Coordinates of C-alpha atoms in Angstrom, one line a residue:
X29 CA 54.0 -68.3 41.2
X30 CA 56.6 -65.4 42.8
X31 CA 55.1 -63.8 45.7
X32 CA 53.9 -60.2 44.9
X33 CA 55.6 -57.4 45.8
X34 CA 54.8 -55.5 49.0
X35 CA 53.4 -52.3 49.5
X36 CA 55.4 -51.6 52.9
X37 CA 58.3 -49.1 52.1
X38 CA 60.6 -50.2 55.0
X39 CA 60.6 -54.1 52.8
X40 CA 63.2 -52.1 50.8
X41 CA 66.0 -52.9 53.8
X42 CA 65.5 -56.4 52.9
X43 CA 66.7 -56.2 49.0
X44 CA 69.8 -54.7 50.2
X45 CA 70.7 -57.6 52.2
X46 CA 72.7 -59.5 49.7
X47 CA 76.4 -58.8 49.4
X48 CA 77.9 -58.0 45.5
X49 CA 79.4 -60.8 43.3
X50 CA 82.9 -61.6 46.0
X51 CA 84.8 -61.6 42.5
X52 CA 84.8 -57.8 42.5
X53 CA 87.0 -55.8 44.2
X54 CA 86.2 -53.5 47.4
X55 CA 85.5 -50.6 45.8
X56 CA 83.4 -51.6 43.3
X57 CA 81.3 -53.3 46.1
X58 CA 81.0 -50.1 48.1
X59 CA 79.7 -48.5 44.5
X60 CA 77.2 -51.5 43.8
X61 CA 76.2 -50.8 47.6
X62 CA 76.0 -47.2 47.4
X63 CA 73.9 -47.0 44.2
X64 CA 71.4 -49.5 46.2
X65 CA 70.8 -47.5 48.8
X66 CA 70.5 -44.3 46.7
X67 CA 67.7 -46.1 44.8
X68 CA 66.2 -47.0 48.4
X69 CA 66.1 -43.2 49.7
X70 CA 64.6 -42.1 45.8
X71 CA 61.7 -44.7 46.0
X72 CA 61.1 -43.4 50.2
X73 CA 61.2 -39.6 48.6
X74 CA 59.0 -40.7 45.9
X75 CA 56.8 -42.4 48.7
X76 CA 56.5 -39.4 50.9
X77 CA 55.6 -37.0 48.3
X78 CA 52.4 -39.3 47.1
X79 CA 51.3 -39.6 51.5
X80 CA 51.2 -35.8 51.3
X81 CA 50.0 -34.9 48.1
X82 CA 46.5 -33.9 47.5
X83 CA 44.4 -35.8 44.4
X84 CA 44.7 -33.1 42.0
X85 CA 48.0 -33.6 41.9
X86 CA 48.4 -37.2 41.5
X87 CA 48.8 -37.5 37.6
X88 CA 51.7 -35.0 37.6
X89 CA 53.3 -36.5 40.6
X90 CA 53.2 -40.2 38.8
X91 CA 54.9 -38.2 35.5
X92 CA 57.0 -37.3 37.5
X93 CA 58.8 -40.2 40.2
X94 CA 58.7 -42.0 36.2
X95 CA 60.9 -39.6 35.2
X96 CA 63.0 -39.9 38.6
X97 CA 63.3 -43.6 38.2
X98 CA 63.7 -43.8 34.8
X99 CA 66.7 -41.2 34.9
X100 CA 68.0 -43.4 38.0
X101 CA 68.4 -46.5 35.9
X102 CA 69.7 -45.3 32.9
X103 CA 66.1 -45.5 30.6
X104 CA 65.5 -43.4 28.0
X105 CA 61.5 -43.8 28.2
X106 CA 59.4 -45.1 31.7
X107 CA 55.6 -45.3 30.9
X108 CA 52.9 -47.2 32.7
X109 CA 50.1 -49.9 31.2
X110 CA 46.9 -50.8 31.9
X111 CA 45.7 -54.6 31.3
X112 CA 42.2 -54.8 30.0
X113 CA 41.3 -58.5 29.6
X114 CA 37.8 -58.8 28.7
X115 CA 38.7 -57.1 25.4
X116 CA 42.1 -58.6 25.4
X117 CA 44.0 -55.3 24.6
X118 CA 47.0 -53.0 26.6
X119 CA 46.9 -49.5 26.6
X120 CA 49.6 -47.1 27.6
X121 CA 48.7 -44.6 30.3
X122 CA 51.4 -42.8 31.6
X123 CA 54.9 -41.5 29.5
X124 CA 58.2 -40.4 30.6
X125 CA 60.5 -39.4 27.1
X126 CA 64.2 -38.0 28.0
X127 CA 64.9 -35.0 26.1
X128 CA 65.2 -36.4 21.9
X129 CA 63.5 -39.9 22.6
X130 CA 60.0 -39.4 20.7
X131 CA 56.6 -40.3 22.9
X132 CA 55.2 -43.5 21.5
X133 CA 51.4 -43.2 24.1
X134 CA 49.6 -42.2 21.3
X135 CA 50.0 -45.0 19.2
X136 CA 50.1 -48.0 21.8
X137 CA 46.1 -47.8 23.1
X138 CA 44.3 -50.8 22.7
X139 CA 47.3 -52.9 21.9
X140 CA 46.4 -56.1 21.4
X141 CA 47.9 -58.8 23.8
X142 CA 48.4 -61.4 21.1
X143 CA 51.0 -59.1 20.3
X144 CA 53.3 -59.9 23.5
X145 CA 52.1 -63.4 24.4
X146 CA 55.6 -63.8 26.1
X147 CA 55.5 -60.6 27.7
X148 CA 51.6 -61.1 29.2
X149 CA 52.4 -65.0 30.5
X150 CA 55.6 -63.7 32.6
X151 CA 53.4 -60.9 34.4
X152 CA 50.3 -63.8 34.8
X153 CA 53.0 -65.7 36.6
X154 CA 54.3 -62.7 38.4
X155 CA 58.0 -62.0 37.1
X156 CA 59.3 -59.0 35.0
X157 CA 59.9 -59.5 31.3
X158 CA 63.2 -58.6 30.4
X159 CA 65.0 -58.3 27.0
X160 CA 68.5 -56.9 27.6
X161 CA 69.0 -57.1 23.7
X162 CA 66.6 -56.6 21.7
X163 CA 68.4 -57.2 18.3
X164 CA 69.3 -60.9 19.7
X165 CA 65.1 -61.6 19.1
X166 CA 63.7 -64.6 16.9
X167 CA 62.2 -62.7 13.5
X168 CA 59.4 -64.2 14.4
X169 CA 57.2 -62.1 11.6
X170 CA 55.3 -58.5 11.6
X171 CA 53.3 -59.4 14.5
X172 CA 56.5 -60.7 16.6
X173 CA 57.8 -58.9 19.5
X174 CA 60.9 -57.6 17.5
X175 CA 58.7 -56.5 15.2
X176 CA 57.1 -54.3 17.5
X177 CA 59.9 -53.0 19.6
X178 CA 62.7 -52.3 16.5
X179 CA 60.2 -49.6 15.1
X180 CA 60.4 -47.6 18.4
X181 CA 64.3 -47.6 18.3
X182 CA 64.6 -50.1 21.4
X183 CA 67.5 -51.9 22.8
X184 CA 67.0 -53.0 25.8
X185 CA 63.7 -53.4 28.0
X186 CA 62.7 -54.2 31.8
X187 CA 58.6 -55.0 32.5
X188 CA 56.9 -54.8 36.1
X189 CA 54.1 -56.7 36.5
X190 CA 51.3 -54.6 38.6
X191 CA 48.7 -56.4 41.0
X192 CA 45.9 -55.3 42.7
X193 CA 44.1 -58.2 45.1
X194 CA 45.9 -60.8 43.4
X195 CA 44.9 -59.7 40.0
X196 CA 47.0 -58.6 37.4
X197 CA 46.1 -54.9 36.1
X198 CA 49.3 -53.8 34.4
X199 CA 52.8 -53.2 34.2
X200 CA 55.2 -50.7 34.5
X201 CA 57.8 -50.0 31.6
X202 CA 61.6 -49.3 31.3
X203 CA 63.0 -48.6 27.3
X204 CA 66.6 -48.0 26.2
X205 CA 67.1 -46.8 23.2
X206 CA 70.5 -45.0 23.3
X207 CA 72.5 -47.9 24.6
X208 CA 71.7 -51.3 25.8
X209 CA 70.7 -52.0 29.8
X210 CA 71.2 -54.0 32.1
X211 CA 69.3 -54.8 35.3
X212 CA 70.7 -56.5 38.4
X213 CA 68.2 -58.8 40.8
X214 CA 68.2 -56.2 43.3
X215 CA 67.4 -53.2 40.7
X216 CA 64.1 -55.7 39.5
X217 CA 62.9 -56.0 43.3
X218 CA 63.2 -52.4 44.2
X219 CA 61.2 -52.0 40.7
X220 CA 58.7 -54.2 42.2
X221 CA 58.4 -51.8 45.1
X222 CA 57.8 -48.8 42.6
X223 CA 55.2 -50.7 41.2
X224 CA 53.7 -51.7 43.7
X225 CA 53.7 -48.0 45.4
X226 CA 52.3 -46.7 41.9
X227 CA 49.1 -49.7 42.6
X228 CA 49.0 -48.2 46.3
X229 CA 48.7 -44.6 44.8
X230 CA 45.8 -46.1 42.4
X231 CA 43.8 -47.2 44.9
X232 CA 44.2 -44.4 47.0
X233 CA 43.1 -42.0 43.8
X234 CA 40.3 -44.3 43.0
X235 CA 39.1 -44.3 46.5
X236 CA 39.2 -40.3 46.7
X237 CA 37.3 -39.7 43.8
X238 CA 34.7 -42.1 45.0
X239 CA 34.6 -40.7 47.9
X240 CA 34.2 -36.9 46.2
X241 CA 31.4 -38.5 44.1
X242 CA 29.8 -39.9 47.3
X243 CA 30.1 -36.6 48.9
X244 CA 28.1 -34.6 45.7
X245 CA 26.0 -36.9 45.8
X246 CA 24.9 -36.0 49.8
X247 CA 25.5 -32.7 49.0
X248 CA 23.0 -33.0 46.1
X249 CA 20.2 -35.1 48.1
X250 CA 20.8 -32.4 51.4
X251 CA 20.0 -29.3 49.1
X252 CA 17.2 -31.3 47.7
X253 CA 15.8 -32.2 51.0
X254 CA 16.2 -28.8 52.1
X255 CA 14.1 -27.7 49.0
X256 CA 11.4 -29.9 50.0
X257 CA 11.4 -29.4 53.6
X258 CA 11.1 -25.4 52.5
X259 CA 7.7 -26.4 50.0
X260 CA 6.9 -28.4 52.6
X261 CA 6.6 -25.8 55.4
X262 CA 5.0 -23.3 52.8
X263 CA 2.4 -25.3 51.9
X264 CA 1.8 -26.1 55.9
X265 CA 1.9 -22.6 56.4
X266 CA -0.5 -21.7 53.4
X267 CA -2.8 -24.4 54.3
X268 CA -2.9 -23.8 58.0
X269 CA -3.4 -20.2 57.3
X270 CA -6.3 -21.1 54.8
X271 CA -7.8 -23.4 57.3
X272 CA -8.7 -20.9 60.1
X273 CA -10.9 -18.6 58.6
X274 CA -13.7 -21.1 58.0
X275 CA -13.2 -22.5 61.4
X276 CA -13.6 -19.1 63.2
X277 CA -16.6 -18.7 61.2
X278 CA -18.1 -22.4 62.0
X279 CA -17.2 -21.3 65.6
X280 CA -18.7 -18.4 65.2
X281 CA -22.1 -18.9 63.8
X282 CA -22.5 -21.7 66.4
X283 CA -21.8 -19.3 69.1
X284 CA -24.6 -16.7 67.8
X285 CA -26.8 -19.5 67.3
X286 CA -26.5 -21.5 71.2
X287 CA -26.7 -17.6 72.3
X288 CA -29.6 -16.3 70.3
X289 CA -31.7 -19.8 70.9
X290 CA -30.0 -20.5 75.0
X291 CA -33.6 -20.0 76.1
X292 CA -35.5 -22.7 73.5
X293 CA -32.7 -25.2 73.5
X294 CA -32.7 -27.9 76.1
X295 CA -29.6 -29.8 77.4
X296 CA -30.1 -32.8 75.0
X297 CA -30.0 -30.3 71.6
X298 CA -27.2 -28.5 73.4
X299 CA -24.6 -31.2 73.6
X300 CA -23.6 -31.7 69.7
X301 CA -23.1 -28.2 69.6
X302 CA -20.9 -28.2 72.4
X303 CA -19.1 -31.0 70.7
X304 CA -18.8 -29.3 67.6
X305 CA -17.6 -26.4 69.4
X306 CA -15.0 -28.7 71.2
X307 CA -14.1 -30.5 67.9
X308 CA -13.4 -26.9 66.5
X309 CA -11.4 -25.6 69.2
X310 CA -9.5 -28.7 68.8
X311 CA -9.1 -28.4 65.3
X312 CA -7.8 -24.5 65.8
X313 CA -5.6 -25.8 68.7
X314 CA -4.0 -28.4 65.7
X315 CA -3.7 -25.4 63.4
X316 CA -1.9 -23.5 65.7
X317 CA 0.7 -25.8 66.2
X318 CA 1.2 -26.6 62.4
X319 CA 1.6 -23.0 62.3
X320 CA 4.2 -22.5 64.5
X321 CA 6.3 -25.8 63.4
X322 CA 6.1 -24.3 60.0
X323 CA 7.2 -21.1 60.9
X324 CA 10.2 -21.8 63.0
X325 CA 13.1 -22.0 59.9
X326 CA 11.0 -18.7 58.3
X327 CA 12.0 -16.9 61.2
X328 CA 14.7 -14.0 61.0
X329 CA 17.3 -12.6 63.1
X330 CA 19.4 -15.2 64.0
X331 CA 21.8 -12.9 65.9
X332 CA 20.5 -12.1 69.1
X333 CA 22.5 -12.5 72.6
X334 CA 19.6 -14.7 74.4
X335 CA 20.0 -14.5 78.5
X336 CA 18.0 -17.7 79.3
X337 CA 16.8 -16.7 82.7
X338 CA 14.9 -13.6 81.6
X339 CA 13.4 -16.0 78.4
X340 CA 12.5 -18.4 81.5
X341 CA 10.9 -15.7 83.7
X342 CA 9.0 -14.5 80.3
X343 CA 7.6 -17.6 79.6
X344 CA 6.4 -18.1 83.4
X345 CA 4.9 -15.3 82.9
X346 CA 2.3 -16.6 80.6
X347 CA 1.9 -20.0 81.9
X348 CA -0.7 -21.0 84.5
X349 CA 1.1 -22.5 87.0
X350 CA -0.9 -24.3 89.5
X351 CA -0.1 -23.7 93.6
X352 CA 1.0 -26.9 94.1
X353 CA 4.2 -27.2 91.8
X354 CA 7.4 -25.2 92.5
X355 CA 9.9 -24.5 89.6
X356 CA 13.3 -23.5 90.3
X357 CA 15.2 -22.0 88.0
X358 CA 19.1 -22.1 88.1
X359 CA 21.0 -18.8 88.7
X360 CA 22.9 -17.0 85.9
X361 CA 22.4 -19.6 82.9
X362 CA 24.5 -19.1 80.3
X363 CA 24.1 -16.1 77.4
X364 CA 23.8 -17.7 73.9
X365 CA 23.1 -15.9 70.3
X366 CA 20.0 -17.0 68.7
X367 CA 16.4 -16.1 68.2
X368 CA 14.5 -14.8 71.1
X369 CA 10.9 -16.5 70.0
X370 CA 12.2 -19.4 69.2
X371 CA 13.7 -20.3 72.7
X372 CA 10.6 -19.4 74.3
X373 CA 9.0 -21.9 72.1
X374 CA 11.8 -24.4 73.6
X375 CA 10.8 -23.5 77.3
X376 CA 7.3 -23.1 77.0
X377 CA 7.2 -26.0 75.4
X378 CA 8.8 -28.1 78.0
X379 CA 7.8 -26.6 81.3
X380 CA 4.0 -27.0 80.0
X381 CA 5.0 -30.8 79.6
X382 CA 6.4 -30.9 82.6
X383 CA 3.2 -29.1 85.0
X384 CA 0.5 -31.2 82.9
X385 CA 1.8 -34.5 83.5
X386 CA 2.8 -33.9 86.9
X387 CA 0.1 -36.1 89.5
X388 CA 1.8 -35.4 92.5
X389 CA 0.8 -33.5 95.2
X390 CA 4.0 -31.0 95.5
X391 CA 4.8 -30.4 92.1
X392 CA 8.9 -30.0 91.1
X393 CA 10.3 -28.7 88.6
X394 CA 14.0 -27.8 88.2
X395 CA 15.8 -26.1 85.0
X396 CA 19.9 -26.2 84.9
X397 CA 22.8 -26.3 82.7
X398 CA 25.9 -27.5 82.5
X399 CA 28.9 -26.8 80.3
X400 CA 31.2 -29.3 78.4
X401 CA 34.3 -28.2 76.4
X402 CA 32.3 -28.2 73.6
X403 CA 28.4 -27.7 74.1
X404 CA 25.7 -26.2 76.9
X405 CA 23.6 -28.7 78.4
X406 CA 20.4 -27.8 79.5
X407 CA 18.4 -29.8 82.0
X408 CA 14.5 -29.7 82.3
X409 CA 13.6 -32.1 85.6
X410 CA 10.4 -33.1 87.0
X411 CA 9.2 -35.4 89.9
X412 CA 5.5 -36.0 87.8
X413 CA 3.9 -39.2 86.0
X414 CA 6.9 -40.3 83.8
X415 CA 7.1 -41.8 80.5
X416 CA 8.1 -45.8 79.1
X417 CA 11.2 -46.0 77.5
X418 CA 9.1 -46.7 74.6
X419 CA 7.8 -43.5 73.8
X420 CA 11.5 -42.1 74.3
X421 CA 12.1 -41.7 70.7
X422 CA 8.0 -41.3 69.7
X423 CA 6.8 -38.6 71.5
X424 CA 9.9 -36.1 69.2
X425 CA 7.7 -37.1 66.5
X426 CA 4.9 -34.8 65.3
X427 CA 1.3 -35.6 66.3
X428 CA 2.7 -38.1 68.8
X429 CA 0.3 -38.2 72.1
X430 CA 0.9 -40.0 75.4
X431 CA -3.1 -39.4 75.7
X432 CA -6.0 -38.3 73.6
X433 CA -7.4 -35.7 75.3
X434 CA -7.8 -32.4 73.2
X435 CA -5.9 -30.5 75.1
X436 CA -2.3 -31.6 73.1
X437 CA -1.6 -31.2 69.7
X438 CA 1.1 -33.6 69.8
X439 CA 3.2 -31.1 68.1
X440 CA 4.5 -29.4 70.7
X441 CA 8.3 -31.4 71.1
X442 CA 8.4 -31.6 67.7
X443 CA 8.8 -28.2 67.6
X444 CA 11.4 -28.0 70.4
X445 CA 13.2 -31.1 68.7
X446 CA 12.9 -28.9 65.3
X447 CA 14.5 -25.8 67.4
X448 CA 17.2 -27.0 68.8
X449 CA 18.3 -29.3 65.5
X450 CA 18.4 -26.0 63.8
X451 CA 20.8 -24.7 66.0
X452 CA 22.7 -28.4 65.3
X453 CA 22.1 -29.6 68.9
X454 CA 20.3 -33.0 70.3
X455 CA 17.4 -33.4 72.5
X456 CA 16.7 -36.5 74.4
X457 CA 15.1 -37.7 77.8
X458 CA 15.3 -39.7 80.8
X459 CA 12.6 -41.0 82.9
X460 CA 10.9 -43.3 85.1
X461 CA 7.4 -44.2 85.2
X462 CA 5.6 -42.6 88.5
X463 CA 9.0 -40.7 89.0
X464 CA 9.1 -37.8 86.7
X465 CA 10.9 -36.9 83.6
X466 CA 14.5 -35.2 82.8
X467 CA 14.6 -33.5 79.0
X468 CA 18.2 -32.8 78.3
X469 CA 18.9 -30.9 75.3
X470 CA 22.6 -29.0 74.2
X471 CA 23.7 -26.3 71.8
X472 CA 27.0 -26.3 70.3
X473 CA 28.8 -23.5 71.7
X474 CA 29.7 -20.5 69.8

């Protein structure tokens, strides 16, 4: 079988290389040669228009380079066919007509193949099927391949077999109608190239509209996502909401009751109303978070300059922060735009993490930033107990606890991990067991 043609534009050098027929004269050489390379600098043209063409334009820029080519060798009709061989058929997919030649792609879909058994073995074995006259045919019948071509007026006729993977798909077409053509060996291999560009400019449409689809598709599935996420908060909100009247009430009544009866109750009928109590505080701490975690996308204003230190000193403000831990804070942090609550939330968050699980007996605990060429870098150190690496991805997740006390939600990094996504940064941490803890989180800068 002939090797298929190559996609690579530069091959073209190569059909140049050899010389015309010695029996003609110089001049007539220097024309053969000069027509060559003309056809060489039409198909690189042709070639660089479909590298910087966008999709939608694709159809009209294949119309097109087949009227180009078909004008260039003396055609009076260029067209393009697709093979379909499960149901044995051609069909005609692209047209060039020059002015006077009437289109024919109207009536030549679904052609079937038995028509052109010649015509389809020649492209299986990968050469062109030519028919320099077609009025020298066999009458081979109605269903004989003069049969078919005499009704559209043609003469003369040049097909390109396509291939895409080693598999034949098609052909490109060349009809004379006027006058009867002739095609050199080096005119069929440059053909070969065009026809090989036209698969390369296929694949390349195929592959753009699957990857359109692909993108509606995640476009589709994100607005979804983002519609559930939005129910999803609501009904946390709604529920959460719901949820702490009856507990203050339970709390409550429970108080009046321990107060009203302290004098008649002993310790022993004491202690499972404590627990309850604890069990309900608990519960309201749980609530409290779910709140907040719900709330943080339904929050407005989006547009404030934030100066980081003073949303640090704020949130030191309302922290108990034991004697024995020192926080430094760096000087002149960078200004961002954002919302105010919502970086406290980040802060708060994180220093709290960092005092409670801190068991040394000088507490540290540092807050920096750095700047890339792209993002801010923030930097939340401490010298306490450390976490294993394999709670490093676990503990972003909501209701993940390193302990089970009742003092944490597990909710709280969640939240800061929810923050700073919004605001289409990462969060992650370092740390070493017994040697404290580094959260690193950055924000895109603006």
């Amino acid at each position: 079988m002939q090797d298929k043609p190559t996609n690579d534009i530069q091959k073209l050098s190569g059909h140049f290389e050899s010389q015309p027929p010695a029996a003609l004269n110089q001049s007539e050489k220097d024309a053969i040669i000069e027509r060559q390379l003309r056809f060489q600098q039409l198909l690189i043209s042709i070639s660089t228009t479909y590298i910087n063409s966008d999709l939608s334009d694709i159809d009209a820029l294949i119309n097109t380079s087949l009227h180009q080519i078909g004008e260039f060798v003396a055609s009076d009709r260029s067209y393009i066919f697709s093979y379909d061989f499960v149901n044995n058929t051609a069909s005609n997919t692209y047209e060039w007509c020059a002015e006077g030649i009437a289109p024919e792609i109207e009536h030549l879909q679904n052609v079937p193949m038995d028509y052109i058994p010649d015509w389809v073995e020649a492209h299986k074995q990968g050469v062109p099927f030519y028919v320099e006259d077609v009025s020298l045919l066999p009458d081979d019948g109605e269903l004989g391949l003069k049969a078919v071509l005499e009704p559209q007026g043609i003469k003369s006729l040049i097909t390109i077999p396509k291939f895409e993977n080693n598999e034949l798909i098609g052909f490109i077409g060349f009809d004379s109608v006027q006058h009867i053509n002739k095609y050199d060996d080096n005119e069929k291999e440059i053909l070969f190239v065009y026809a090989n560009m036209l698969v390369n400019v296929r694949q390349r449409k195929e592959t753009e509209l699957r990857i359109q689809a692909q993108e509606r598709k995640k476009e589709e599935l994100l607005q979804h996502l983002s519609l559930q996420n939005e129910a999803l908060n609501e009904y946390a909100h709604v529920v959460s909401h719901d949820l702490k009247a009856p507990l203050i009430n339970i709390h409550t009544l429970i108080g009046w009751y321990m107060e009203d009866h302290q004098d008649t109750l002993s310790a022993q009928q004491l202690k499972p109303l404590e627990q309850v109590l604890f069990n309900v505080e608990k519960m309201d701490f749980l609530i409290r978070g779910i709140l907040d975690y719900s709330t943080i996308e339904r929050l407005e204003s989006d547009d404030t300059t934030i100066d980081f230190n003073v949303i640090i000193t704020d949130v030191l403000q309302t922290l108990l922060v034991p004697s024995h831990i020192q926080i430094q804070v760096q000087d002149h942090l960078p200004k961002y735009r954002g919302n105010t609550w919502r970086f406290k939330q980040v802060f708060q968050n994180l220093i709290q993490n960092g005092i409670k699980y801190n068991d040394k007996p000088t507490g540290e605990i540092s807050i920096g930033c750095t700047e890339t060429a792209d993002d801010l870098m923030f930097s939340i150190r401490d010298n306490g107990m450390g976490i294993h690496s394999n709670y490093f991805d676990k503990i972003f997740k909501v209701f993940t606890k390193l302990e089970s006390t009742g003092s944490s939600s597990g909710i709280g990094l969640s939240i800061v991990k929810k923050i700073i996504s919004h605001y289409h940064g990462e969060i992650w941490l370092e740390s070493t067991e017994g040697a404290g803890s580094t959260f690193y989180f950055t924000l895109p800068k603006l």
